[in-house]
C-alpha positions as a Python dict, from the first residue, in 0.01 Angstrom:
ca = {
    (1, 'X'): (0, 0, 0),
    (2, 'X'): (90, 280, -224),
    (3, 'X'): (147, 61, -506),
    (4, 'X'): (-179, -49, -438),
    (5, 'X'): (-353, 258, -551),
    (6, 'X'): (-195, 261, -930),
    (7, 'X'): (-465, 393, -1158),
    (8, 'X'): (-462, 433, -1558),
    (9, 'X'): (-368, 638, -1708),
    (10, 'X'): (-604, 874, -1803),
    (11, 'X'): (-488, 943, -2194),
    (12, 'X'): (-445, 582, -2260),
    (13, 'X'): (-29, 632, -2292),
    (14, 'X'): (-70, 898, -2559),
    (15, 'X'): (128, 1168, -2461),
    (16, 'X'): (410, 859, -2398),
    (17, 'X'): (412, 740, -2722),
    (18, 'X'): (412, 1114, -2823),
    (19, 'X'): (719, 1231, -2591),
    (20, 'X'): (905, 960, -2769),
    (21, 'X'): (848, 973, -3138),
    (22, 'X'): (877, 1375, -3077),
    (23, 'X'): (1093, 1544, -3316),
    (24, 'X'): (1140, 1252, -3549),
    (25, 'X'): (1247, 1302, -3862),
    (26, 'X'): (960, 1031, -3988),
    (27, 'X'): (630, 1159, -3808),
    (28, 'X'): (722, 1530, -3936),
    (29, 'X'): (631, 1703, -3572),
    (30, 'X'): (247, 1484, -3604),
    (31, 'X'): (140, 1351, -3281),
    (32, 'X'): (-56, 1020, -3317),
    (33, 'X'): (-391, 1007, -3212),
    (34, 'X'): (-601, 727, -3003),
    (35, 'X'): (-937, 816, -3196),
    (36, 'X'): (-1012, 1169, -3412),
    (37, 'X'): (-1198, 1388, -3315),
    (38, 'X'): (-1351, 1672, -3490),
    (39, 'X'): (-1087, 1891, -3452),
    (40, 'X'): (-850, 1660, -3619),
    (41, 'X'): (-1132, 1525, -3894),
    (42, 'X'): (-1147, 1924, -3953),
    (43, 'X'): (-779, 1944, -3989),
    (44, 'X'): (-779, 1628, -4253),
    (45, 'X'): (-1067, 1797, -4463),
    (46, 'X'): (-827, 2053, -4490),
    (47, 'X'): (-501, 1882, -4601),
    (48, 'X'): (-705, 1668, -4851),
    (49, 'X'): (-828, 1951, -5019),
    (50, 'X'): (-518, 2056, -5144),
    (51, 'X'): (-263, 1772, -5363),
    (52, 'X'): (-203, 1549, -5082),
    (53, 'X'): (256, 1634, -5033),
    (54, 'X'): (454, 1301, -4784),
    (55, 'X'): (406, 1549, -4421),
    (56, 'X'): (48, 1557, -4475),
    (57, 'X'): (-54, 1217, -4561),
    (58, 'X'): (167, 1088, -4274),
    (59, 'X'): (-7, 1367, -4010),
    (60, 'X'): (-374, 1183, -4157),
    (61, 'X'): (-228, 835, -4162),
    (62, 'X'): (-86, 919, -3734),
    (63, 'X'): (-492, 1034, -3645),
    (64, 'X'): (-747, 832, -3853),
    (65, 'X'): (-522, 523, -3964),
    (66, 'X'): (-662, 171, -3772),
    (67, 'X'): (-327, 85, -3732),
    (68, 'X'): (-230, 362, -3470),
    (69, 'X'): (-553, 306, -3298),
    (70, 'X'): (-496, -117, -3271),
    (71, 'X'): (-116, 73, -3132),
    (72, 'X'): (-296, 285, -2897),
    (73, 'X'): (-557, 1, -2777),
    (74, 'X'): (-245, -279, -2743),
    (75, 'X'): (-99, -25, -2511),
    (76, 'X'): (-396, 51, -2323),
    (77, 'X'): (-386, -283, -2279),
    (78, 'X'): (-69, -305, -2131),
    (79, 'X'): (-208, 5, -1887),
    (80, 'X'): (-446, -186, -1733),
    (81, 'X'): (-208, -538, -1682),
    (82, 'X'): (40, -286, -1519),
    (83, 'X'): (-312, -180, -1237),
    (84, 'X'): (-419, -474, -1254),
    (85, 'X'): (-73, -614, -1079),
    (86, 'X'): (-19, -348, -898),
    (87, 'X'): (-354, -331, -696),
    (88, 'X'): (-401, -468, -337),
    (89, 'X'): (-505, -832, -340),
    (90, 'X'): (-921, -861, -217),
    (91, 'X'): (-952, -962, 110),
    (92, 'X'): (-1235, -1329, 79),
    (93, 'X'): (-1488, -1372, 307),
    (94, 'X'): (-1637, -1733, 397),
    (95, 'X'): (-1941, -1803, 610),
    (96, 'X'): (-2059, -2138, 666),
    (97, 'X'): (-2373, -2209, 872),
    (98, 'X'): (-2385, -2594, 1005),
    (99, 'X'): (-2725, -2720, 1201),
    (100, 'X'): (-2658, -3059, 1475),
    (101, 'X'): (-3024, -3117, 1659),
    (102, 'X'): (-3145, -2761, 1821),
    (103, 'X'): (-2825, -2640, 1770),
    (104, 'X'): (-2738, -2387, 1512),
    (105, 'X'): (-2372, -2250, 1458),
    (106, 'X'): (-2261, -1996, 1184),
    (107, 'X'): (-1920, -1981, 1126),
    (108, 'X'): (-1690, -1590, 891),
    (109, 'X'): (-1383, -1603, 824),
    (110, 'X'): (-1179, -1263, 706),
    (111, 'X'): (-808, -1416, 500),
    (112, 'X'): (-608, -1218, 348),
    (113, 'X'): (-340, -1366, 105),
    (114, 'X'): (1, -1271, 248),
    (115, 'X'): (210, -1354, 47),
    (116, 'X'): (21, -1133, -250),
    (117, 'X'): (73, -866, -17),
    (118, 'X'): (440, -898, 77),
    (119, 'X'): (539, -979, -333),
    (120, 'X'): (318, -604, -440),
    (121, 'X'): (600, -445, -479),
    (122, 'X'): (769, -664, -634),
    (123, 'X'): (464, -723, -924),
    (124, 'X'): (375, -366, -957),
    (125, 'X'): (757, -306, -1090),
    (126, 'X'): (790, -565, -1268),
    (127, 'X'): (442, -483, -1395),
    (128, 'X'): (586, -130, -1498),
    (129, 'X'): (847, -236, -1648),
    (130, 'X'): (686, -422, -1829),
    (131, 'X'): (448, -93, -1942),
    (132, 'X'): (807, 128, -2044),
    (133, 'X'): (857, -193, -2248),
    (134, 'X'): (463, -134, -2429),
    (135, 'X'): (494, 200, -2439),
    (136, 'X'): (832, 160, -2672),
    (137, 'X'): (679, -96, -2863),
    (138, 'X'): (363, 167, -2956),
    (139, 'X'): (559, 420, -3033),
    (140, 'X'): (780, 187, -3305),
    (141, 'X'): (466, 106, -3394),
    (142, 'X'): (337, 496, -3474),
    (143, 'X'): (721, 519, -3682),
    (144, 'X'): (623, 186, -3863),
    (145, 'X'): (311, 319, -3959),
    (146, 'X'): (493, 708, -4034),
    (147, 'X'): (733, 542, -4292),
    (148, 'X'): (477, 286, -4437),
    (149, 'X'): (316, 583, -4561),
    (150, 'X'): (559, 817, -4618),
    (151, 'X'): (725, 461, -4879),
    (152, 'X'): (332, 447, -5034),
    (153, 'X'): (312, 812, -5117),
    (154, 'X'): (657, 749, -5289),
    (155, 'X'): (508, 518, -5477),
    (156, 'X'): (168, 648, -5565),
    (157, 'X'): (342, 1000, -5640),
    (158, 'X'): (601, 817, -5907),
    (159, 'X'): (349, 568, -6098),
    (160, 'X'): (158, 847, -6145),
    (161, 'X'): (424, 1056, -6302),
    (162, 'X'): (535, 748, -6444),
    (163, 'X'): (181, 659, -6655),
    (164, 'X'): (179, 1102, -6779),
    (165, 'X'): (577, 977, -6954),
    (166, 'X'): (392, 653, -7081),
    (167, 'X'): (118, 836, -7290),
    (168, 'X'): (352, 1013, -7442),
    (169, 'X'): (566, 737, -7505),
    (170, 'X'): (277, 606, -7636),
    (171, 'X'): (215, 835, -7842),
    (172, 'X'): (519, 852, -7999),
    (173, 'X'): (464, 488, -8122),
    (174, 'X'): (94, 603, -8268),
    (175, 'X'): (221, 824, -8473),
    (176, 'X'): (525, 647, -8561),
    (177, 'X'): (273, 331, -8668),
    (178, 'X'): (0, 549, -8836),
    (179, 'X'): (276, 720, -9067),
    (180, 'X'): (420, 306, -9129),
    (181, 'X'): (105, 270, -9213),
    (182, 'X'): (40, 523, -9464),
    (183, 'X'): (360, 465, -9583),
    (184, 'X'): (338, 81, -9667),
    (185, 'X'): (1, 197, -9821),
    (186, 'X'): (133, 389, -10062),
    (187, 'X'): (398, 91, -10161),
    (188, 'X'): (785, 278, -10031),
    (189, 'X'): (748, 63, -9722),
    (190, 'X'): (793, -295, -9668),
    (191, 'X'): (492, -528, -9452),
    (192, 'X'): (874, -551, -9227),
    (193, 'X'): (893, -230, -9184),
    (194, 'X'): (540, -158, -9123),
    (195, 'X'): (482, -447, -8840),
    (196, 'X'): (777, -320, -8651),
    (197, 'X'): (616, -49, -8569),
    (198, 'X'): (278, -143, -8494),
    (199, 'X'): (525, -394, -8243),
    (200, 'X'): (616, -126, -8049),
    (201, 'X'): (300, 49, -7989),
    (202, 'X'): (148, -303, -7904),
    (203, 'X'): (450, -288, -7652),
    (204, 'X'): (437, 55, -7561),
    (205, 'X'): (41, 5, -7468),
    (206, 'X'): (123, -303, -7260),
    (207, 'X'): (394, -70, -7092),
    (208, 'X'): (134, 187, -7026),
    (209, 'X'): (-211, -52, -6886),
    (210, 'X'): (59, -188, -6592),
    (211, 'X'): (169, 171, -6504),
    (212, 'X'): (-186, 222, -6459),
    (213, 'X'): (-260, -82, -6281),
    (214, 'X'): (42, -2, -6069),
    (215, 'X'): (-92, 329, -5961),
    (216, 'X'): (-436, 238, -5898),
    (217, 'X'): (-257, 2, -5685),
    (218, 'X'): (-12, 228, -5529),
    (219, 'X'): (-287, 482, -5444),
    (220, 'X'): (-486, 238, -5309),
    (221, 'X'): (-214, 127, -5077),
    (222, 'X'): (-128, 515, -4982),
    (223, 'X'): (-553, 512, -4919),
    (224, 'X'): (-547, 180, -4682),
    (225, 'X'): (-276, 352, -4447),
    (226, 'X'): (-503, 721, -4464),
    (227, 'X'): (-764, 529, -4332),
    (228, 'X'): (-984, 688, -4589),
    (229, 'X'): (-1320, 582, -4731),
    (230, 'X'): (-1569, 712, -4915),
    (231, 'X'): (-1551, 1034, -5061),
    (232, 'X'): (-1220, 1076, -4925),
    (233, 'X'): (-1069, 849, -5185),
    (234, 'X'): (-1128, 1147, -5413),
    (235, 'X'): (-792, 1284, -5292),
    (236, 'X'): (-540, 1451, -5539),
    (237, 'X'): (-135, 1419, -5487),
    (238, 'X'): (140, 1599, -5670),
    (239, 'X'): (254, 1555, -5980),
    (240, 'X'): (604, 1548, -5963),
    (241, 'X'): (855, 1353, -5633),
    (242, 'X'): (1032, 1637, -5408),
    (243, 'X'): (1408, 1736, -5560),
    (244, 'X'): (1686, 1534, -5461),
    (245, 'X'): (1875, 1728, -5164),
    (246, 'X'): (2188, 1876, -5295),
    (247, 'X'): (2467, 1693, -5062),
    (248, 'X'): (2492, 1447, -4830),
    (249, 'X'): (2403, 1450, -4500),
    (250, 'X'): (2633, 1408, -4282),
    (251, 'X'): (2513, 1122, -4009),
    (252, 'X'): (2828, 1029, -3809),
    (253, 'X'): (2818, 679, -3684),
    (254, 'X'): (2503, 534, -3827),
    (255, 'X'): (2571, 173, -3640),
    (256, 'X'): (2586, 441, -3330),
    (257, 'X'): (2305, 629, -3367),
    (258, 'X'): (2112, 291, -3402),
    (259, 'X'): (2195, 153, -3107),
    (260, 'X'): (2174, 454, -2931),
    (261, 'X'): (1799, 566, -3048),
    (262, 'X'): (1614, 307, -3224),
    (263, 'X'): (1340, 191, -2993),
    (264, 'X'): (1343, -168, -3099),
    (265, 'X'): (1697, -174, -2880),
    (266, 'X'): (1532, 17, -2632),
    (267, 'X'): (1268, -234, -2596),
    (268, 'X'): (1462, -584, -2580),
    (269, 'X'): (1636, -402, -2298),
    (270, 'X'): (1350, -311, -2102),
    (271, 'X'): (1170, -700, -2173),
    (272, 'X'): (1514, -837, -2052),
    (273, 'X'): (1488, -587, -1714),
    (274, 'X'): (1096, -705, -1675),
    (275, 'X'): (1247, -1093, -1714),
    (276, 'X'): (1476, -1050, -1478),
    (277, 'X'): (1266, -871, -1174),
    (278, 'X'): (1003, -1212, -1294),
    (279, 'X'): (1342, -1408, -1210),
    (280, 'X'): (1418, -1279, -818),
    (281, 'X'): (1072, -1315, -773),
    (282, 'X'): (1025, -1651, -878),
    (283, 'X'): (1343, -1774, -673),
    (284, 'X'): (1118, -1579, -346),
    (285, 'X'): (906, -1803, -382),
    (286, 'X'): (996, -2103, -530),
    (287, 'X'): (917, -2276, -217),
    (288, 'X'): (617, -2133, -48),
    (289, 'X'): (405, -1933, -315),
    (290, 'X'): (108, -1876, -108),
    (291, 'X'): (47, -1834, 222),
    (292, 'X'): (-305, -1721, 347),
    (293, 'X'): (-401, -1587, 720),
    (294, 'X'): (-775, -1583, 782),
    (295, 'X'): (-953, -1408, 1078),
    (296, 'X'): (-1221, -1640, 1220),
    (297, 'X'): (-1551, -1615, 1430),
    (298, 'X'): (-1752, -1872, 1519),
    (299, 'X'): (-2080, -1817, 1690),
    (300, 'X'): (-2275, -2125, 1820),
    (301, 'X'): (-2711, -2114, 1897),
    (302, 'X'): (-2884, -2370, 2177),
    (303, 'X'): (-3217, -2327, 2021),
    (304, 'X'): (-3323, -2572, 2349),
    (305, 'X'): (-3511, -2429, 2648),
    (306, 'X'): (-3215, -2194, 2743),
    (307, 'X'): (-3174, -2035, 2443),
    (308, 'X'): (-2829, -2054, 2492),
    (309, 'X'): (-2511, -1847, 2276),
    (310, 'X'): (-2134, -1927, 2270),
    (311, 'X'): (-1845, -1731, 2057),
    (312, 'X'): (-1560, -1883, 1938),
    (313, 'X'): (-1264, -1605, 1817),
    (314, 'X'): (-980, -1724, 1644),
    (315, 'X'): (-724, -1708, 1316),
    (316, 'X'): (-674, -1976, 1055),
    (317, 'X'): (-284, -1993, 845),
    (318, 'X'): (-335, -2241, 488),
    (319, 'X'): (2, -2311, 449),
    (320, 'X'): (110, -2495, 128),
    (321, 'X'): (377, -2813, 226),
    (322, 'X'): (675, -2874, -6),
    (323, 'X'): (658, -3225, 1),
    (324, 'X'): (668, -3313, -388),
    (325, 'X'): (763, -2937, -533),
    (326, 'X'): (1004, -2739, -439),
    (327, 'X'): (1019, -2498, -701),
    (328, 'X'): (1303, -2684, -958),
    (329, 'X'): (1101, -2622, -1212),
    (330, 'X'): (964, -2264, -1176),
    (331, 'X'): (1324, -2198, -1109),
    (332, 'X'): (1430, -2384, -1437),
    (333, 'X'): (1194, -2192, -1627),
    (334, 'X'): (1202, -1816, -1530),
    (335, 'X'): (1566, -1833, -1569),
    (336, 'X'): (1561, -2045, -1922),
    (337, 'X'): (1291, -1726, -1977),
    (338, 'X'): (1613, -1432, -1889),
    (339, 'X'): (1868, -1650, -2038),
    (340, 'X'): (1600, -1574, -2381),
    (341, 'X'): (1525, -1270, -2338),
    (342, 'X'): (1929, -1120, -2310),
    (343, 'X'): (1966, -1329, -2647),
    (344, 'X'): (1760, -1155, -2789),
    (345, 'X'): (1842, -860, -2640),
    (346, 'X'): (2223, -903, -2840),
    (347, 'X'): (2035, -1048, -3110),
    (348, 'X'): (1815, -755, -3173),
    (349, 'X'): (2166, -520, -3124),
    (350, 'X'): (2337, -738, -3424),
    (351, 'X'): (2051, -675, -3634),
    (352, 'X'): (2042, -303, -3533),
    (353, 'X'): (2414, -243, -3648),
    (354, 'X'): (2316, -427, -4012),
    (355, 'X'): (2044, -268, -4106),
    (356, 'X'): (2217, 43, -4035),
    (357, 'X'): (2516, -67, -4190),
    (358, 'X'): (2298, -154, -4530),
    (359, 'X'): (2037, 111, -4532),
    (360, 'X'): (2300, 366, -4536),
    (361, 'X'): (2497, 164, -4788),
    (362, 'X'): (2148, 158, -5031),
    (363, 'X'): (2150, 539, -4948),
    (364, 'X'): (2432, 635, -5124),
    (365, 'X'): (2374, 415, -5341),
    (366, 'X'): (2039, 524, -5454),
    (367, 'X'): (2135, 915, -5419),
    (368, 'X'): (2435, 834, -5657),
    (369, 'X'): (2232, 682, -5946),
    (370, 'X'): (1939, 916, -5890),
    (371, 'X'): (2202, 1206, -5921),
    (372, 'X'): (2393, 1044, -6206),
    (373, 'X'): (2044, 1089, -6395),
    (374, 'X'): (1901, 1427, -6264),
    (375, 'X'): (2309, 1563, -6373),
    (376, 'X'): (2417, 1382, -6618),
    (377, 'X'): (2163, 1166, -6845),
    (378, 'X'): (1886, 1322, -6869),
    (379, 'X'): (2074, 1679, -6975),
    (380, 'X'): (2265, 1460, -7230),
    (381, 'X'): (1936, 1336, -7364),
    (382, 'X'): (1779, 1657, -7400),
    (383, 'X'): (2138, 1753, -7574),
    (384, 'X'): (2041, 1465, -7794),
    (385, 'X'): (1674, 1514, -7838),
    (386, 'X'): (1755, 1890, -7890),
    (387, 'X'): (2061, 1831, -8173),
    (388, 'X'): (1806, 1607, -8346),
    (389, 'X'): (1517, 1860, -8382),
    (390, 'X'): (1784, 2073, -8573),
    (391, 'X'): (1901, 1760, -8806),
    (392, 'X'): (1500, 1728, -8890),
    (393, 'X'): (1424, 2129, -8925),
    (394, 'X'): (1756, 2119, -9109),
    (395, 'X'): (1669, 1803, -9329),
    (396, 'X'): (1935, 1577, -9205),
    (397, 'X'): (1717, 1344, -9001),
    (398, 'X'): (1455, 1135, -9089),
    (399, 'X'): (1105, 1183, -8902),
    (400, 'X'): (1179, 796, -8828),
    (401, 'X'): (1466, 892, -8627),
    (402, 'X'): (1254, 1178, -8419),
    (403, 'X'): (1008, 942, -8326),
    (404, 'X'): (1241, 707, -8235),
    (405, 'X'): (1478, 955, -8044),
    (406, 'X'): (1139, 1042, -7895),
    (407, 'X'): (1066, 756, -7742),
    (408, 'X'): (1490, 701, -7582),
    (409, 'X'): (1371, 1084, -7433),
    (410, 'X'): (1099, 962, -7280),
    (411, 'X'): (1231, 624, -7117),
    (412, 'X'): (1515, 802, -7008),
    (413, 'X'): (1286, 1072, -6800),
    (414, 'X'): (1157, 736, -6683),
    (415, 'X'): (1396, 613, -6566),
    (416, 'X'): (1559, 893, -6408),
    (417, 'X'): (1180, 912, -6191),
    (418, 'X'): (1260, 567, -6112),
    (419, 'X'): (1612, 637, -5984),
    (420, 'X'): (1389, 961, -5827),
    (421, 'X'): (1134, 653, -5621),
    (422, 'X'): (1409, 475, -5520),
    (423, 'X'): (1633, 735, -5324),
    (424, 'X'): (1317, 882, -5119),
    (425, 'X'): (1217, 555, -5066),
    (426, 'X'): (1585, 439, -4925),
    (427, 'X'): (1590, 768, -4770),
    (428, 'X'): (1238, 623, -4540),
    (429, 'X'): (1444, 334, -4486),
    (430, 'X'): (1749, 453, -4360),
    (431, 'X'): (1531, 711, -4158),
    (432, 'X'): (1377, 374, -3966),
    (433, 'X'): (1680, 190, -3903),
    (434, 'X'): (1783, 464, -3678),
    (435, 'X'): (1549, 478, -3448),
    (436, 'X'): (1317, 143, -3496),
    (437, 'X'): (1309, -200, -3636),
    (438, 'X'): (1240, -270, -4065),
    (439, 'X'): (946, -482, -4055),
    (440, 'X'): (1117, -870, -4110),
    (441, 'X'): (1364, -708, -4156),
    (442, 'X'): (1390, -605, -4502),
    (443, 'X'): (1460, -267, -4665),
    (444, 'X'): (1189, -117, -4921),
    (445, 'X'): (1418, -182, -5194),
    (446, 'X'): (1456, -547, -5166),
    (447, 'X'): (1064, -614, -5099),
    (448, 'X'): (994, -389, -5428),
    (449, 'X'): (1247, -633, -5599),
    (450, 'X'): (1049, -885, -5426),
    (451, 'X'): (785, -851, -5629),
    (452, 'X'): (547, -774, -5291),
    (453, 'X'): (484, -435, -5363),
    (454, 'X'): (418, -301, -5730),
    (455, 'X'): (670, -59, -5889),
    (456, 'X'): (575, 215, -5998),
    (457, 'X'): (592, 192, -6384),
    (458, 'X'): (817, 8, -6605),
    (459, 'X'): (1007, -23, -6931),
}
């Protein structure tokens, strides 16, 4: 009887999802909402009024993105299924009116599904297990959205920064091309030398155009994840990415962390428990899966002269006879579903450990490359550039050498920014694989390499 009193969740499961995602570094303390209210809309306006950092972008997405609203709607459907499965079956009232000559007969029967009543606690527990799995899946959707938003923000900022540096490179090539044109017109340079400078300018212009298109595409991807439209799309982004961390964090055994904390592992385990519960229910009802017990009241009226009336009372039992179907097919199907679920649990465990190792290695590689650019390549490039300026001021180097060094310096800085971008993408991947599976099992760097996501600039 208590199982039949189940009711819908008042908040649609928002509190449970927030509890599962609380403390995760991807959400940065933000809470996902089913739909934005007046207070959250005001907060979104305040966040968009200043340069949008990664944490603010995640906060907006978890409130305003259609994806998080879809995840909560799916969870609400699961909650409705849970309540439906835990509800008492309705009694059935049957009424019939029969006529024979002057006699009238009225038959009333109230019946109940006895098997449904007996298996109600089992069905309620099974539906509850499925709903717990749905909560984990909704939390996983929230974390994936937060990770996608962080990646989109990193790409958008890096692409914007790349455009600024490639514009500097184009200005340097424009100066070289103009000087080459003047010297060729004065007869000091050959047509070959002038053409080479013009070719450098054309190549720099093409790279800048690609970088500008990549910046637009990256920004629009971020805008879609944030769920913004109209005037809200005129937000500003920071001029540069955050600096690299000074030290590598100690995460311990990343495989153990992934197998313990990943939501997809917990969801697969919960689904397996639900399938195991359904297997027991199928075995219990394999032969007799329906039985109805009814109370019958039959009244007969005689419209003759005596106006007599007679009433019969009794009960009726409807029970299927297992002559042809003994439930072998249902049992076989249930056992196959359980074996399939157990195999998926193992597959998710193998995937979690593998993704954790891969993401950890990718994080370390990206961090090493970005640090090498920051600590070695860019300082050496700056030193070379300063020495070239001194040589030019001392009339020991030509203007062509100075312009060439300027172009090389700009491209080196752009490569350093791309290494910094790749590190923050790898950092997001690592945080996600420790709490939930990447979509399709592909890291963001692999996605960028496959051409599915536009890269921020190039050289």
